[in-house]
Coordinates of C-alpha atoms in Angstrom, one line a residue:
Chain R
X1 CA 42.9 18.3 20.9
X2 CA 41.6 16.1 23.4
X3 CA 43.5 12.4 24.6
X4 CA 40.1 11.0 23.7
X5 CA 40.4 12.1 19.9
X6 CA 44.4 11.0 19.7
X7 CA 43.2 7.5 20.7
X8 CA 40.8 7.0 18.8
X9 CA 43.0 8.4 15.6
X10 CA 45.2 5.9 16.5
X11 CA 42.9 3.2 16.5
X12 CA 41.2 3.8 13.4
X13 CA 45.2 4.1 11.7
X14 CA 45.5 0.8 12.9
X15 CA 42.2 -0.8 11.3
X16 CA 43.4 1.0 8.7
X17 CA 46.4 -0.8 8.2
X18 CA 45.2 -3.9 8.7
X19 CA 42.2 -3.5 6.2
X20 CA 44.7 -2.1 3.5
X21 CA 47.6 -4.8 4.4
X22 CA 44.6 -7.4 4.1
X23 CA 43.4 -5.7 0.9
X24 CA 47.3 -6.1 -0.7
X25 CA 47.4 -9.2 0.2
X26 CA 44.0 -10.4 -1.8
X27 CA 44.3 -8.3 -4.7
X28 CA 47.4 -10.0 -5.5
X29 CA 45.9 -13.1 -5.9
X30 CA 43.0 -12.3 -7.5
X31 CA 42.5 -13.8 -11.3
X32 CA 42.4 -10.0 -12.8
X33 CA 45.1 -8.8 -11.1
X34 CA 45.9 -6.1 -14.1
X35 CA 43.2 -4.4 -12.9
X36 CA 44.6 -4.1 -9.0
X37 CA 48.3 -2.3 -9.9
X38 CA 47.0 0.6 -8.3
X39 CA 44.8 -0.5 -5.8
X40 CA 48.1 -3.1 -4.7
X41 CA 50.4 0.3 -4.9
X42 CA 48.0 2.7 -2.6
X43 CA 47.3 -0.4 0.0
X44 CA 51.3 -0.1 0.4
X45 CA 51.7 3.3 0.9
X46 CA 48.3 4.2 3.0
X47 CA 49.3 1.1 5.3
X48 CA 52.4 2.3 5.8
X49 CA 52.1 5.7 6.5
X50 CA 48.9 5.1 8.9
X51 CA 51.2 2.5 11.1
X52 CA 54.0 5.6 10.6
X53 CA 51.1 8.3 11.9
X54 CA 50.1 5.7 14.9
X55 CA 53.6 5.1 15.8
X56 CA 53.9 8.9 16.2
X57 CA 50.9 9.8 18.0
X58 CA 51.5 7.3 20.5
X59 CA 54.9 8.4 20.7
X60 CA 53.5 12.6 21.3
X61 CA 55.3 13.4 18.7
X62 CA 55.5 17.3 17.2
X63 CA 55.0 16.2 14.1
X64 CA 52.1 14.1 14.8
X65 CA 49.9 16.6 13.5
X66 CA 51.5 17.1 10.2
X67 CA 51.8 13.5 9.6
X68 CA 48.1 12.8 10.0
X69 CA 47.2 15.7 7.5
X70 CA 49.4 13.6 5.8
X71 CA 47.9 10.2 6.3
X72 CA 44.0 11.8 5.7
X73 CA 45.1 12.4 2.0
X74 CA 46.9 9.1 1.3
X75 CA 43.9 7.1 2.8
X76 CA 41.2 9.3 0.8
X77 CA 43.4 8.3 -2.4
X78 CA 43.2 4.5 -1.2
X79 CA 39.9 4.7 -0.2
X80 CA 38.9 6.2 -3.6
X81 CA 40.7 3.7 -5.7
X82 CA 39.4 0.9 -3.4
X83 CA 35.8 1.7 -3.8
X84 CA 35.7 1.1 -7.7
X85 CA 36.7 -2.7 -7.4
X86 CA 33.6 -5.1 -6.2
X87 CA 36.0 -7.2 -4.5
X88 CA 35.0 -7.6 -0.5
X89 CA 37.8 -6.7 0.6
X90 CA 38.3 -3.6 -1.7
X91 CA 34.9 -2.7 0.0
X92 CA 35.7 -2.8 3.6
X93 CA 39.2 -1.4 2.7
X94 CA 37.9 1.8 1.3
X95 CA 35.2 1.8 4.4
X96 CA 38.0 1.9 6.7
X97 CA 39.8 4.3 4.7
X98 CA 37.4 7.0 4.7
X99 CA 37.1 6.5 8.3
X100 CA 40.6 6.9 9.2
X101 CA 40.8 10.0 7.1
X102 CA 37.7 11.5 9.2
X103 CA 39.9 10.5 12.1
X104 CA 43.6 11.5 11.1
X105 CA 41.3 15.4 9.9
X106 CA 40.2 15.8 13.5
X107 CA 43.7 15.7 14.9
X108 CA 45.1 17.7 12.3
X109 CA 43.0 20.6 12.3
Chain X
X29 CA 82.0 -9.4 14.6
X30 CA 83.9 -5.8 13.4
X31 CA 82.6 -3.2 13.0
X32 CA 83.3 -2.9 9.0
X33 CA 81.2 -6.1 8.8
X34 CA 78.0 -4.6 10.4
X35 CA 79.2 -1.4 8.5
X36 CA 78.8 -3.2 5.3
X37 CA 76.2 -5.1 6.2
X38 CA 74.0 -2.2 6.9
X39 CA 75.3 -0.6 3.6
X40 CA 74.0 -3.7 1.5
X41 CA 70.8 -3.9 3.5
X42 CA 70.0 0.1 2.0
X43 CA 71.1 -1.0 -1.4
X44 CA 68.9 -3.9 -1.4
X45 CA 65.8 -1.9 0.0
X46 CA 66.5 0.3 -2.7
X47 CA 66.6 -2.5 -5.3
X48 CA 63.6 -4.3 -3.7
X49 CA 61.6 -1.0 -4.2
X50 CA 62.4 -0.1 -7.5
X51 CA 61.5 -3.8 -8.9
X52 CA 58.0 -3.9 -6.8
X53 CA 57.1 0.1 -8.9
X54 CA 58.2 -1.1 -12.0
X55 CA 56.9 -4.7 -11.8
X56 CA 53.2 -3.2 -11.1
X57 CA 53.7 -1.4 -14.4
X58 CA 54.8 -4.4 -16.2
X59 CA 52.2 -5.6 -19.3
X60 CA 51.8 -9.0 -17.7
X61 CA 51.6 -8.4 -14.1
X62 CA 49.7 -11.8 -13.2
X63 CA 53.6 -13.3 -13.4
X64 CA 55.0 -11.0 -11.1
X65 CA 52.6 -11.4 -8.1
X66 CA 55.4 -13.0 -6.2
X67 CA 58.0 -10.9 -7.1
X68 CA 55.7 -7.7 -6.4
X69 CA 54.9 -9.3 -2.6
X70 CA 58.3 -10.8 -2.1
X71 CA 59.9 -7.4 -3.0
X72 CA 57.7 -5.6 -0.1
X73 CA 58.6 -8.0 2.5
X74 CA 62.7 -8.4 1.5
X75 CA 62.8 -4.7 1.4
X76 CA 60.6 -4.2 5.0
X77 CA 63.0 -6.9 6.4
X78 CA 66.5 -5.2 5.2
X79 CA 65.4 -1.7 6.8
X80 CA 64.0 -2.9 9.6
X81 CA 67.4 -5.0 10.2
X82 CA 69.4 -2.2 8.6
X83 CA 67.7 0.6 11.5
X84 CA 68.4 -2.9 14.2
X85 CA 72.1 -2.8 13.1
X86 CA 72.6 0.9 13.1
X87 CA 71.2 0.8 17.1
X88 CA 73.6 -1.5 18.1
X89 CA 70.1 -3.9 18.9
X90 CA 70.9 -7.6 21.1
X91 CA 68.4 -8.6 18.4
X92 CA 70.6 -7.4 15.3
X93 CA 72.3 -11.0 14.6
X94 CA 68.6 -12.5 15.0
X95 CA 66.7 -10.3 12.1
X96 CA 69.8 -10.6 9.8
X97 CA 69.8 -14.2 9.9
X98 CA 65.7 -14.0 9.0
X99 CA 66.4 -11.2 6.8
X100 CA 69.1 -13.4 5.0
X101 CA 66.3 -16.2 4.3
X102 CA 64.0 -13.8 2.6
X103 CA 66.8 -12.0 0.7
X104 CA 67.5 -15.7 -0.8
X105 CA 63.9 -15.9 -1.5
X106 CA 63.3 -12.4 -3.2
X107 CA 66.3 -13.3 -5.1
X108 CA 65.3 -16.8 -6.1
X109 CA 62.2 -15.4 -7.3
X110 CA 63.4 -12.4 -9.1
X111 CA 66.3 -13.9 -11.1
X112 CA 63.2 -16.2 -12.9
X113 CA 62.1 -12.6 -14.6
X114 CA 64.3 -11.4 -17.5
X115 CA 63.4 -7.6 -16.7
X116 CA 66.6 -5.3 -15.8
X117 CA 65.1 -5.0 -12.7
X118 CA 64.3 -8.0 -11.5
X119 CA 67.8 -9.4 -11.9
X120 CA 68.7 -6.4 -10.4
X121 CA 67.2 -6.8 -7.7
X122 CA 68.4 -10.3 -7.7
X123 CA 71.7 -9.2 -7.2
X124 CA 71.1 -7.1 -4.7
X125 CA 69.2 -10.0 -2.7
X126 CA 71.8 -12.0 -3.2
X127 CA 75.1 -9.6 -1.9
X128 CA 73.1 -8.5 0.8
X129 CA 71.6 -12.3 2.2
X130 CA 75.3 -13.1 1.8
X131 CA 76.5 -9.6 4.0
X132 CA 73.4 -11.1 6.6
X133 CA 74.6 -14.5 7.2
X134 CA 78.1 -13.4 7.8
X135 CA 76.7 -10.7 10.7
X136 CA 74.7 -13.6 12.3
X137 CA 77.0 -15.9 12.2
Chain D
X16 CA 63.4 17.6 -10.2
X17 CA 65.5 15.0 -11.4
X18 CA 66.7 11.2 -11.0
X19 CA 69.9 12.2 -9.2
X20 CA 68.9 14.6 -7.3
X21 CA 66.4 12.2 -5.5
X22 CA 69.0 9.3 -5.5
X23 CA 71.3 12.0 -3.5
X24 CA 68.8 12.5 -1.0
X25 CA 67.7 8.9 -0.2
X26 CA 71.3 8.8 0.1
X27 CA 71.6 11.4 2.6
X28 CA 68.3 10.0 4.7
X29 CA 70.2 7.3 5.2
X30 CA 73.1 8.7 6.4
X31 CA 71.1 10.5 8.7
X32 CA 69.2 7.9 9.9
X33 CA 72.5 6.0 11.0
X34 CA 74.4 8.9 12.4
X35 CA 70.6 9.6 14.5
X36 CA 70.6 6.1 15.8
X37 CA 74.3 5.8 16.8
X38 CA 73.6 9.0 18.7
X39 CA 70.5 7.7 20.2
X40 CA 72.4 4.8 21.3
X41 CA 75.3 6.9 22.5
X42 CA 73.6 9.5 24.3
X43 CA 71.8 6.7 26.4
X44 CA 75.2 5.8 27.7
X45 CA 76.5 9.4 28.7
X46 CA 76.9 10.4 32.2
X47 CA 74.9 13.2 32.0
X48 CA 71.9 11.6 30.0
X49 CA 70.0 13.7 31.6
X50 CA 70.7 16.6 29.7
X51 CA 70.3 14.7 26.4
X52 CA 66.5 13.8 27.1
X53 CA 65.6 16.1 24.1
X54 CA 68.5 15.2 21.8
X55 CA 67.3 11.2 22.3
X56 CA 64.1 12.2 21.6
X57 CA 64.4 13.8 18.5
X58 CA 67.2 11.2 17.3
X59 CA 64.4 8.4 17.2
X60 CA 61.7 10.8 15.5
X61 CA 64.8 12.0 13.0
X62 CA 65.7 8.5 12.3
X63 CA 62.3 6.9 11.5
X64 CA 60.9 9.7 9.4
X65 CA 64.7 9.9 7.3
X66 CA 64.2 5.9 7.0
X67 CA 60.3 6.5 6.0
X68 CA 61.2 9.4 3.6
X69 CA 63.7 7.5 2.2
X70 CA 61.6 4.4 1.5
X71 CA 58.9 7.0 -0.3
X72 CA 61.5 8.1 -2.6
X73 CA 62.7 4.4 -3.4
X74 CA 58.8 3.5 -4.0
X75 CA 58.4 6.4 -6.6
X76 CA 55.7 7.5 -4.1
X77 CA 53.3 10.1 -4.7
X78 CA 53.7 11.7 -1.2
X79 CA 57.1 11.6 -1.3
X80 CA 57.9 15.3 -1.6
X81 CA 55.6 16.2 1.7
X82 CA 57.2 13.8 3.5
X83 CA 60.5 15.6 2.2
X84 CA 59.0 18.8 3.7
X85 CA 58.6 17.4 7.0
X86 CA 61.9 15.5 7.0
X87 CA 63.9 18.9 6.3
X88 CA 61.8 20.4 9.0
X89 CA 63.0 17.4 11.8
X90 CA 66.4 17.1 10.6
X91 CA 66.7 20.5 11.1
X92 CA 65.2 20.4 14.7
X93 CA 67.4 17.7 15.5
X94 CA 70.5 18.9 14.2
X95 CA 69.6 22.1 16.3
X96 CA 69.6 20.5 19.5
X97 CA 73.0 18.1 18.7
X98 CA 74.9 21.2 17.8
X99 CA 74.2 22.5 21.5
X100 CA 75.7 19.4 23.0
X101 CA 80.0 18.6 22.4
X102 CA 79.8 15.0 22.4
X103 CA 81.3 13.8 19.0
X104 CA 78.1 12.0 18.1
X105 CA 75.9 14.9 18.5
X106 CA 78.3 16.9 16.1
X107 CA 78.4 14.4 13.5
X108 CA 74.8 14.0 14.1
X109 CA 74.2 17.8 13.6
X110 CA 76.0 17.3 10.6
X111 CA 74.2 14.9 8.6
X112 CA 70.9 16.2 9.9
X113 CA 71.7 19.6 8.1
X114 CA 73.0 17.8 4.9
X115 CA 69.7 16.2 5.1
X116 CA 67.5 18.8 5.6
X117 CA 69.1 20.5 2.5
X118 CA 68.6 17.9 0.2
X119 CA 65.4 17.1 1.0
X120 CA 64.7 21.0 0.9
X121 CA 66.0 20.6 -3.1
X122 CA 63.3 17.3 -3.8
X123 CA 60.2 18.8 -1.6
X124 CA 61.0 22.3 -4.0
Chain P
X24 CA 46.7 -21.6 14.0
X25 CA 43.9 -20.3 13.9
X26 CA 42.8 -17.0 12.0
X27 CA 41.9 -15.8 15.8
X28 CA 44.5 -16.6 17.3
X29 CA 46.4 -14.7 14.4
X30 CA 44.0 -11.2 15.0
X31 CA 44.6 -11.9 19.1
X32 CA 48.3 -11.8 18.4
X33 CA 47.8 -8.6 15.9
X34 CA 45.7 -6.4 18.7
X35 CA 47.9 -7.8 21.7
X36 CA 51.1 -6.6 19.6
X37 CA 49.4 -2.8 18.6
X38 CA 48.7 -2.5 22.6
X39 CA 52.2 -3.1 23.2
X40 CA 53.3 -0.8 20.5
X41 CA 51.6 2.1 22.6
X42 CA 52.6 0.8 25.8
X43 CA 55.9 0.7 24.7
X44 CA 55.9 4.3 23.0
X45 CA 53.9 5.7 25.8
X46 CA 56.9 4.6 28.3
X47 CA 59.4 5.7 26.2
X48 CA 57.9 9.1 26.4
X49 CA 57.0 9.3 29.7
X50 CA 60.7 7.6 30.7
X51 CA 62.6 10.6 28.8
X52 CA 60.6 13.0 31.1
X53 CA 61.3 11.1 34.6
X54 CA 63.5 13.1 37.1
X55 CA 66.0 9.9 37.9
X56 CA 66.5 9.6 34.0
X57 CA 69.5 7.8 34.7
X58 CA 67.9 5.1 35.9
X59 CA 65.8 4.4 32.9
X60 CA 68.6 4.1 30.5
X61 CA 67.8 0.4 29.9
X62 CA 64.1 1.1 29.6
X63 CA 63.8 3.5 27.6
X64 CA 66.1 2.1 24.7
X65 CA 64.0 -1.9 25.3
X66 CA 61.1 0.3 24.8
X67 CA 62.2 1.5 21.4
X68 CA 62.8 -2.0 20.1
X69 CA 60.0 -3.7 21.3
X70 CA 57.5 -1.0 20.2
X71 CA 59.7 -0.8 16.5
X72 CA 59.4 -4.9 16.6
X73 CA 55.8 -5.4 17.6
X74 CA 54.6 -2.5 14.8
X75 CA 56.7 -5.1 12.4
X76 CA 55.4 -7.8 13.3
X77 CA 51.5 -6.9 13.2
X78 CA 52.5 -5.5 9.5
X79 CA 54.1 -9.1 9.0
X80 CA 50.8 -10.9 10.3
X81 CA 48.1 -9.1 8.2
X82 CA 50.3 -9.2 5.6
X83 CA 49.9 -13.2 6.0
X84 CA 53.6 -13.2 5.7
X85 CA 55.9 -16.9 4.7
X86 CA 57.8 -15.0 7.9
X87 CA 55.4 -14.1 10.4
X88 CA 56.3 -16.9 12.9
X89 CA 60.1 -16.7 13.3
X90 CA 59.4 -12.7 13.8
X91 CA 56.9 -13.3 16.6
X92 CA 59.2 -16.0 18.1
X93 CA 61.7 -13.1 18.2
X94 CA 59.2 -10.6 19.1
X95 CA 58.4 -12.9 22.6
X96 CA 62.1 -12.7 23.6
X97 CA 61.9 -8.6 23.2
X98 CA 58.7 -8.9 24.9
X99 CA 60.3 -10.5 27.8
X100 CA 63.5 -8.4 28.0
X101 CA 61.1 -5.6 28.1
X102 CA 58.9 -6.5 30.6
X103 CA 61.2 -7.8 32.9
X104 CA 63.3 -4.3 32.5
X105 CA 59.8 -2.1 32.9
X106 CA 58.7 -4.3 36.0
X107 CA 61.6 -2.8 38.0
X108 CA 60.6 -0.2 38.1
X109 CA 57.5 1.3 40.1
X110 CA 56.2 4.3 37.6
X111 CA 53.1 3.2 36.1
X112 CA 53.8 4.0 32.9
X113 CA 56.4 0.8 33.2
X114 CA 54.2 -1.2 35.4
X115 CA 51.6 -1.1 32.7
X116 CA 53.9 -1.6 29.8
X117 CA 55.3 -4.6 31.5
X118 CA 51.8 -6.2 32.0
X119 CA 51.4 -5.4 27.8
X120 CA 54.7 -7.2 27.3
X121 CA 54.4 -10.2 29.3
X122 CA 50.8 -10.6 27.6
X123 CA 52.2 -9.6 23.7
X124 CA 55.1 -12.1 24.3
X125 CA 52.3 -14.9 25.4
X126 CA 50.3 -14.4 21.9
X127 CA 53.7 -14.6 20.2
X128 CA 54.7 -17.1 21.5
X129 CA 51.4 -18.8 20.7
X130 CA 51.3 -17.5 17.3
X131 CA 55.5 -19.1 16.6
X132 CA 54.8 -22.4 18.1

């Protein structure tokens, strides 16, 4: 696994986080919040375990692999629930979902 | 500052992280949800805080006294918050907030 | 796998995750630091994923028992390396990194 | 402050995070270890502090300022330990510090 493709995972983990941190933040104030439990849940766990994955990639960490295995199925479940909501930032949330996941695959295989 | 005051400190921290994340799960399954938006955000960021300063503790940080007086402050707010819900949890969790903002100002004192 | 026996294992993450930090601190002050390069290492990684996996369970996560799989498998590398060294941290620290790995061994089952 | 100057402070604080870890890394495998007892462990908490404090700012935290007040002082305790020291691994990470702690402090006035 080249440098090249460990920095870029990392970069994408952090878009990642900031799309899904951004995401939580705006479903909870949205009028049909009912509708967002689970979109609000999976924006808490995906951001935290892509900042976890970052942190360990840029740490070169034995486990980095694992975690972004990890991370790739977490984001494709945000990214998933994401893409059924209309809201904007559901939309580029799940978008940078699915491309964290492409990312966090490469480094794990 | 001893050594059993950080001890316990830390020890209330983990018991309010713990609190702080059961009452975010179960308040995104409650039937009116759009009430607990606060709660659910306040929840994250009291129980982020308390680990974060919890881990700082447990290092023996310079910057330990520093994040438990912030952590203290949102404690107070999670717990302010919470203790409006009637749910078990919530005034659980306001408990929790409460003992462990109280633990806080006492290490960063 | 039941309520308790994932309330005893967030328990003994964060016992872990104190006993790796204290090491981590201590082993930065030994004279032969040196030779404890690997055990500081594997403290920090021990520590964070314990706090992460810890902080899965308390969520009700989904991905809770893989990250249980891949605690077991650090605590167990980092209880490995403290064992080799005599300092008292290290031993306590082997300790709780093998209590760990076995109750996080019983919730990723 | 501006929703810019919020983002500048977000990317400046993810550089530092990797500066930071990459240092910490690259510290633990230095021949005069000894010598980088101070480094390695500022490392730790500036990296663990930034990573917070980006989660706190796209979370459009109530607390975001008082931790990137904070996070300016680790900053500068950081970057005034790496700057020591003539590996470039710290030279660089001192450059990311003294520029993160800038943004913070932008960000917390």
């Amino acid at each position: 696994m080249s440098h090249e493709q460990i920095q870029s995972c990392i970069e994408e983990c952090l878009r990642c986080v900031q799309a899904c941190n951004h995401c939580f933040d705006a479903c909870l104030q949205e009028e049909h919040v009912a509708m967002m439990r689970e979109c609000i849940r999976l924006d808490r766990e995906c951001a935290d375990l892509c900042a976890f994955a970052a942190q360990a990639m840029s740490l070169n960490s034995s486990y980095a692999k694992e975690l972004c295995r990890l991370c790739a199925d977490v984001c494709e479940a945000c990214g998933n629930e994401c893409k059924k909501h209309e809201h904007d930032h559901c939309q580029r949330c799940a978008e940078a979902c699915f491309i964290c996941a492409m990312a966090c695959r490469a480094v794990a295989a």
